[in-house]
Amino acid sequence: MVETILIIVALLVVAVLIYAATKPNTFRLQRSIVINALPEQVFPLINDFHRWSDWSPWEKKDVTMKKSHRGPVEGKGAVLEWEGNKDVGTGRMEVLESVPSSKILIRLDFLKPFEAHNRAEFALVRGAGTTEVRWAMYGPQPYMMKVMGVFCSMDKMVGKDFEDGLASLKAIAEN
């Protein structure tokens, strides 16, 4: 009986590992929102890491997070390094590209609790008195992340944070 259970458990583990190996080598998650403000009003809230404390969902998860800024105040070369609790971890962001009122590309390096090196991209699309903000994160998906993805969806976990952040960004930009 015990031997049969062990064989079944081993087969299940092998099945999960094989299934994980079929997952893509990269990931991308994205959320968007329409804000009743012009891109010129929204862009500075994203382009300046000092202003992220007003809307970033992670600021609410650790109000005692240690942060340091380097480089220019905003735009290309601006850097934010943080060290926080288990909900925000430790990492670094650097603006790689800043196209006024339309695009911001960020290198996003997580160091703890898991090491990951991704890109975050904000695209601002002008409408009739509005701005659609598209917030995406993408990067490589190592095998261990694929295995974890079998049991929990990064899109569901991080996507909710993106939605909360975009809602806060909208509230600030519209006031």
PDB file of C-alpha atoms in Angstrom:
ATOM      1  CA  MET A   1       0.000   0.000   0.000  1.00  0.00           C
ATOM      2  CA  VAL A   2       2.743   2.474   0.985  1.00  0.00           C
ATOM      3  CA  GLU A   3       4.709   1.507  -2.101  1.00  0.00           C
ATOM      4  CA  THR A   4       1.702   2.233  -4.327  1.00  0.00           C
ATOM      5  CA  ILE A   5       1.197   5.640  -2.720  1.00  0.00           C
ATOM      6  CA  LEU A   6       4.891   6.493  -3.195  1.00  0.00           C
ATOM      7  CA  ILE A   7       4.724   5.491  -6.859  1.00  0.00           C
ATOM      8  CA  ILE A   8       1.622   7.650  -7.398  1.00  0.00           C
ATOM      9  CA  VAL A   9       3.261  10.624  -5.647  1.00  0.00           C
ATOM     10  CA  ALA A  10       6.429  10.172  -7.729  1.00  0.00           C
ATOM     11  CA  LEU A  11       4.372  10.052 -10.937  1.00  0.00           C
ATOM     12  CA  LEU A  12       2.529  13.210  -9.942  1.00  0.00           C
ATOM     13  CA  VAL A  13       5.816  15.021  -9.249  1.00  0.00           C
ATOM     14  CA  VAL A  14       7.226  13.898 -12.602  1.00  0.00           C
ATOM     15  CA  ALA A  15       4.010  15.014 -14.342  1.00  0.00           C
ATOM     16  CA  VAL A  16       4.242  18.471 -12.744  1.00  0.00           C
ATOM     17  CA  LEU A  17       7.915  18.800 -13.733  1.00  0.00           C
ATOM     18  CA  ILE A  18       7.186  17.757 -17.323  1.00  0.00           C
ATOM     19  CA  TYR A  19       4.188  20.078 -17.525  1.00  0.00           C
ATOM     20  CA  ALA A  20       6.283  22.982 -16.167  1.00  0.00           C
ATOM     21  CA  ALA A  21       8.920  22.321 -18.851  1.00  0.00           C
ATOM     22  CA  THR A  22       6.274  22.986 -21.531  1.00  0.00           C
ATOM     23  CA  LYS A  23       5.620  26.524 -20.224  1.00  0.00           C
ATOM     24  CA  PRO A  24       7.067  29.490 -22.175  1.00  0.00           C
ATOM     25  CA  ASN A  25      10.590  30.710 -21.391  1.00  0.00           C
ATOM     26  CA  THR A  26       9.335  34.280 -21.011  1.00  0.00           C
ATOM     27  CA  PHE A  27       6.352  35.923 -19.347  1.00  0.00           C
ATOM     28  CA  ARG A  28       4.396  39.125 -19.841  1.00  0.00           C
ATOM     29  CA  LEU A  29       1.635  40.569 -17.725  1.00  0.00           C
ATOM     30  CA  GLN A  30      -0.183  43.794 -18.392  1.00  0.00           C
ATOM     31  CA  ARG A  31      -2.991  45.936 -17.039  1.00  0.00           C
ATOM     32  CA  SER A  32      -4.404  49.216 -18.299  1.00  0.00           C
ATOM     33  CA  ILE A  33      -6.688  52.013 -17.222  1.00  0.00           C
ATOM     34  CA  VAL A  34      -8.161  55.135 -18.811  1.00  0.00           C
ATOM     35  CA  ILE A  35      -7.449  58.309 -16.857  1.00  0.00           C
ATOM     36  CA  ASN A  36      -9.400  61.525 -17.372  1.00  0.00           C
ATOM     37  CA  ALA A  37      -6.263  63.636 -17.692  1.00  0.00           C
ATOM     38  CA  LEU A  38      -3.823  64.462 -20.453  1.00  0.00           C
ATOM     39  CA  PRO A  39      -0.601  62.442 -20.877  1.00  0.00           C
ATOM     40  CA  GLU A  40       1.375  65.548 -19.862  1.00  0.00           C
ATOM     41  CA  GLN A  41      -0.338  65.393 -16.451  1.00  0.00           C
ATOM     42  CA  VAL A  42       0.095  61.632 -15.965  1.00  0.00           C
ATOM     43  CA  PHE A  43       3.654  61.187 -17.276  1.00  0.00           C
ATOM     44  CA  PRO A  44       5.466  63.074 -14.441  1.00  0.00           C
ATOM     45  CA  LEU A  45       3.792  60.835 -11.833  1.00  0.00           C
ATOM     46  CA  ILE A  46       5.480  57.786 -13.384  1.00  0.00           C
ATOM     47  CA  ASN A  47       8.711  59.301 -14.712  1.00  0.00           C
ATOM     48  CA  ASP A  48       9.855  60.467 -11.248  1.00  0.00           C
ATOM     49  CA  PHE A  49      10.443  57.660  -8.718  1.00  0.00           C
ATOM     50  CA  HIS A  50      10.044  60.196  -5.897  1.00  0.00           C
ATOM     51  CA  ARG A  51       6.363  60.477  -6.882  1.00  0.00           C
ATOM     52  CA  TRP A  52       5.743  56.720  -6.841  1.00  0.00           C
ATOM     53  CA  SER A  53       5.137  56.891  -3.085  1.00  0.00           C
ATOM     54  CA  ASP A  54       1.859  58.661  -3.937  1.00  0.00           C
ATOM     55  CA  TRP A  55       0.424  55.784  -5.981  1.00  0.00           C
ATOM     56  CA  SER A  56       2.603  52.648  -5.924  1.00  0.00           C
ATOM     57  CA  PRO A  57       0.740  49.647  -4.454  1.00  0.00           C
ATOM     58  CA  TRP A  58       3.925  48.432  -2.753  1.00  0.00           C
ATOM     59  CA  GLU A  59       4.255  51.599  -0.685  1.00  0.00           C
ATOM     60  CA  LYS A  60       1.073  50.554   1.129  1.00  0.00           C
ATOM     61  CA  LYS A  61       2.414  47.044   1.750  1.00  0.00           C
ATOM     62  CA  ASP A  62       5.430  48.371   3.648  1.00  0.00           C
ATOM     63  CA  VAL A  63       5.202  51.916   4.955  1.00  0.00           C
ATOM     64  CA  THR A  64       8.637  51.548   6.597  1.00  0.00           C
ATOM     65  CA  MET A  65      10.392  50.462   3.393  1.00  0.00           C
ATOM     66  CA  LYS A  66      13.916  51.886   3.078  1.00  0.00           C
ATOM     67  CA  LYS A  67      14.457  53.673  -0.246  1.00  0.00           C
ATOM     68  CA  SER A  68      17.359  55.451  -1.859  1.00  0.00           C
ATOM     69  CA  HIS A  69      17.455  57.454  -5.071  1.00  0.00           C
ATOM     70  CA  ARG A  70      20.436  57.844  -7.370  1.00  0.00           C
ATOM     71  CA  GLY A  71      21.132  59.624 -10.621  1.00  0.00           C
ATOM     72  CA  PRO A  72      18.821  62.225 -12.125  1.00  0.00           C
ATOM     73  CA  VAL A  73      15.622  63.114 -10.284  1.00  0.00           C
ATOM     74  CA  GLU A  74      13.542  61.826 -13.190  1.00  0.00           C
ATOM     75  CA  GLY A  75      13.816  60.248 -16.606  1.00  0.00           C
ATOM     76  CA  LYS A  76      16.606  58.175 -18.104  1.00  0.00           C
ATOM     77  CA  GLY A  77      19.200  57.131 -15.540  1.00  0.00           C
ATOM     78  CA  ALA A  78      16.999  57.702 -12.472  1.00  0.00           C
ATOM     79  CA  VAL A  79      17.410  54.866  -9.974  1.00  0.00           C
ATOM     80  CA  LEU A  80      15.347  53.694  -7.008  1.00  0.00           C
ATOM     81  CA  GLU A  81      16.689  51.030  -4.668  1.00  0.00           C
ATOM     82  CA  TRP A  82      14.509  49.590  -1.936  1.00  0.00           C
ATOM     83  CA  GLU A  83      14.638  47.188   0.972  1.00  0.00           C
ATOM     84  CA  GLY A  84      11.394  46.153   2.561  1.00  0.00           C
ATOM     85  CA  ASN A  85       9.419  43.471   4.285  1.00  0.00           C
ATOM     86  CA  LYS A  86       8.486  40.083   2.783  1.00  0.00           C
ATOM     87  CA  ASP A  87       5.703  41.683   0.714  1.00  0.00           C
ATOM     88  CA  VAL A  88       7.995  44.066  -1.198  1.00  0.00           C
ATOM     89  CA  GLY A  89      11.391  42.406  -0.912  1.00  0.00           C
ATOM     90  CA  THR A  90      14.622  44.061  -1.976  1.00  0.00           C
ATOM     91  CA  GLY A  91      15.464  45.410  -5.394  1.00  0.00           C
ATOM     92  CA  ARG A  92      16.395  48.161  -7.787  1.00  0.00           C
ATOM     93  CA  MET A  93      14.700  50.024 -10.650  1.00  0.00           C
ATOM     94  CA  GLU A  94      16.376  52.167 -13.284  1.00  0.00           C
ATOM     95  CA  VAL A  95      14.728  54.186 -16.041  1.00  0.00           C
ATOM     96  CA  LEU A  96      16.244  52.985 -19.320  1.00  0.00           C
ATOM     97  CA  GLU A  97      14.106  55.042 -21.665  1.00  0.00           C
ATOM     98  CA  SER A  98      11.855  58.035 -21.132  1.00  0.00           C
ATOM     99  CA  VAL A  99       9.870  59.429 -24.057  1.00  0.00           C
ATOM    100  CA  PRO A 100       7.942  62.485 -22.817  1.00  0.00           C
ATOM    101  CA  SER A 101       4.242  61.852 -22.336  1.00  0.00           C
ATOM    102  CA  SER A 102       4.265  58.495 -24.117  1.00  0.00           C
ATOM    103  CA  LYS A 103       6.637  55.801 -22.776  1.00  0.00           C
ATOM    104  CA  ILE A 104       8.821  54.847 -19.827  1.00  0.00           C
ATOM    105  CA  LEU A 105      10.939  51.676 -19.850  1.00  0.00           C
ATOM    106  CA  ILE A 106      12.412  50.462 -16.557  1.00  0.00           C
ATOM    107  CA  ARG A 107      14.951  47.784 -15.707  1.00  0.00           C
ATOM    108  CA  LEU A 108      13.526  45.988 -12.690  1.00  0.00           C
ATOM    109  CA  ASP A 109      15.899  43.876 -10.620  1.00  0.00           C
ATOM    110  CA  PHE A 110      14.459  41.906  -7.717  1.00  0.00           C
ATOM    111  CA  LEU A 111      17.043  40.569  -5.283  1.00  0.00           C
ATOM    112  CA  LYS A 112      14.838  39.168  -2.481  1.00  0.00           C
ATOM    113  CA  PRO A 113      12.806  37.100  -1.823  1.00  0.00           C
ATOM    114  CA  PHE A 114      13.547  35.738  -5.338  1.00  0.00           C
ATOM    115  CA  GLU A 115      16.116  37.022  -7.772  1.00  0.00           C
ATOM    116  CA  ALA A 116      14.597  38.151 -11.072  1.00  0.00           C
ATOM    117  CA  HIS A 117      15.597  40.598 -13.780  1.00  0.00           C
ATOM    118  CA  ASN A 118      12.685  42.013 -15.754  1.00  0.00           C
ATOM    119  CA  ARG A 119      11.453  45.054 -17.611  1.00  0.00           C
ATOM    120  CA  ALA A 120       8.524  47.262 -16.665  1.00  0.00           C
ATOM    121  CA  GLU A 121       6.997  49.431 -19.345  1.00  0.00           C
ATOM    122  CA  PHE A 122       4.456  52.205 -19.147  1.00  0.00           C
ATOM    123  CA  ALA A 123       2.805  53.251 -22.403  1.00  0.00           C
ATOM    124  CA  LEU A 124       0.624  56.369 -22.367  1.00  0.00           C
ATOM    125  CA  VAL A 125      -1.880  56.614 -25.211  1.00  0.00           C
ATOM    126  CA  ARG A 126      -3.571  59.969 -25.788  1.00  0.00           C
ATOM    127  CA  GLY A 127      -7.343  59.995 -26.138  1.00  0.00           C
ATOM    128  CA  ALA A 128      -9.897  62.809 -26.313  1.00  0.00           C
ATOM    129  CA  GLY A 129      -8.969  64.489 -23.021  1.00  0.00           C
ATOM    130  CA  THR A 130      -7.905  61.148 -21.592  1.00  0.00           C
ATOM    131  CA  THR A 131      -4.834  58.931 -21.288  1.00  0.00           C
ATOM    132  CA  GLU A 132      -4.825  55.168 -21.461  1.00  0.00           C
ATOM    133  CA  VAL A 133      -1.977  53.924 -19.286  1.00  0.00           C
ATOM    134  CA  ARG A 134      -0.716  50.427 -20.084  1.00  0.00           C
ATOM    135  CA  TRP A 135       1.554  48.969 -17.410  1.00  0.00           C
ATOM    136  CA  ALA A 136       3.418  45.812 -18.413  1.00  0.00           C
ATOM    137  CA  MET A 137       6.114  43.667 -16.874  1.00  0.00           C
ATOM    138  CA  TYR A 138       7.991  41.047 -18.857  1.00  0.00           C
ATOM    139  CA  GLY A 139      11.138  38.980 -18.769  1.00  0.00           C
ATOM    140  CA  PRO A 140      12.633  35.516 -18.647  1.00  0.00           C
ATOM    141  CA  GLN A 141      10.833  32.729 -16.840  1.00  0.00           C
ATOM    142  CA  PRO A 142      13.401  30.314 -15.395  1.00  0.00           C
ATOM    143  CA  TYR A 143      12.426  26.704 -14.860  1.00  0.00           C
ATOM    144  CA  MET A 144      11.778  27.100 -11.108  1.00  0.00           C
ATOM    145  CA  MET A 145       9.362  29.968 -11.861  1.00  0.00           C
ATOM    146  CA  LYS A 146       7.619  27.690 -14.363  1.00  0.00           C
ATOM    147  CA  VAL A 147       7.228  25.049 -11.648  1.00  0.00           C
ATOM    148  CA  MET A 148       5.851  27.654  -9.219  1.00  0.00           C
ATOM    149  CA  GLY A 149       3.525  28.852 -11.977  1.00  0.00           C
ATOM    150  CA  VAL A 150       1.857  25.444 -12.064  1.00  0.00           C
ATOM    151  CA  PHE A 151       0.518  26.141  -8.560  1.00  0.00           C
ATOM    152  CA  CYS A 152       0.117  29.925  -8.476  1.00  0.00           C
ATOM    153  CA  SER A 153      -0.428  32.455 -11.233  1.00  0.00           C
ATOM    154  CA  MET A 154       1.957  35.405 -11.307  1.00  0.00           C
ATOM    155  CA  ASP A 155      -0.620  37.227 -13.423  1.00  0.00           C
ATOM    156  CA  LYS A 156      -3.179  36.914 -10.640  1.00  0.00           C
ATOM    157  CA  MET A 157      -0.704  37.767  -7.869  1.00  0.00           C
ATOM    158  CA  VAL A 158       1.041  40.751  -9.461  1.00  0.00           C
ATOM    159  CA  GLY A 159      -1.854  41.759 -11.710  1.00  0.00           C
ATOM    160  CA  LYS A 160      -3.912  42.789  -8.684  1.00  0.00           C
ATOM    161  CA  ASP A 161      -1.063  45.056  -7.544  1.00  0.00           C
ATOM    162  CA  PHE A 162      -0.930  46.637 -11.011  1.00  0.00           C
ATOM    163  CA  GLU A 163      -4.700  47.231 -10.895  1.00  0.00           C
ATOM    164  CA  ASP A 164      -4.448  48.834  -7.443  1.00  0.00           C
ATOM    165  CA  GLY A 165      -1.522  51.019  -8.534  1.00  0.00           C
ATOM    166  CA  LEU A 166      -3.279  52.161 -11.695  1.00  0.00           C
ATOM    167  CA  ALA A 167      -6.437  53.003  -9.700  1.00  0.00           C
ATOM    168  CA  SER A 168      -4.337  55.133  -7.317  1.00  0.00           C
ATOM    169  CA  LEU A 169      -2.543  56.761 -10.247  1.00  0.00           C
ATOM    170  CA  LYS A 170      -5.926  57.586 -11.799  1.00  0.00           C
ATOM    171  CA  ALA A 171      -7.236  59.126  -8.555  1.00  0.00           C
ATOM    172  CA  ILE A 172      -4.155  61.333  -8.195  1.00  0.00           C
ATOM    173  CA  ALA A 173      -3.983  62.397 -11.843  1.00  0.00           C
ATOM    174  CA  GLU A 174      -7.682  63.293 -11.969  1.00  0.00           C
ATOM    175  CA  ASN A 175      -7.486  65.530  -8.870  1.00  0.00           C
TER     176      ASN A 175
END
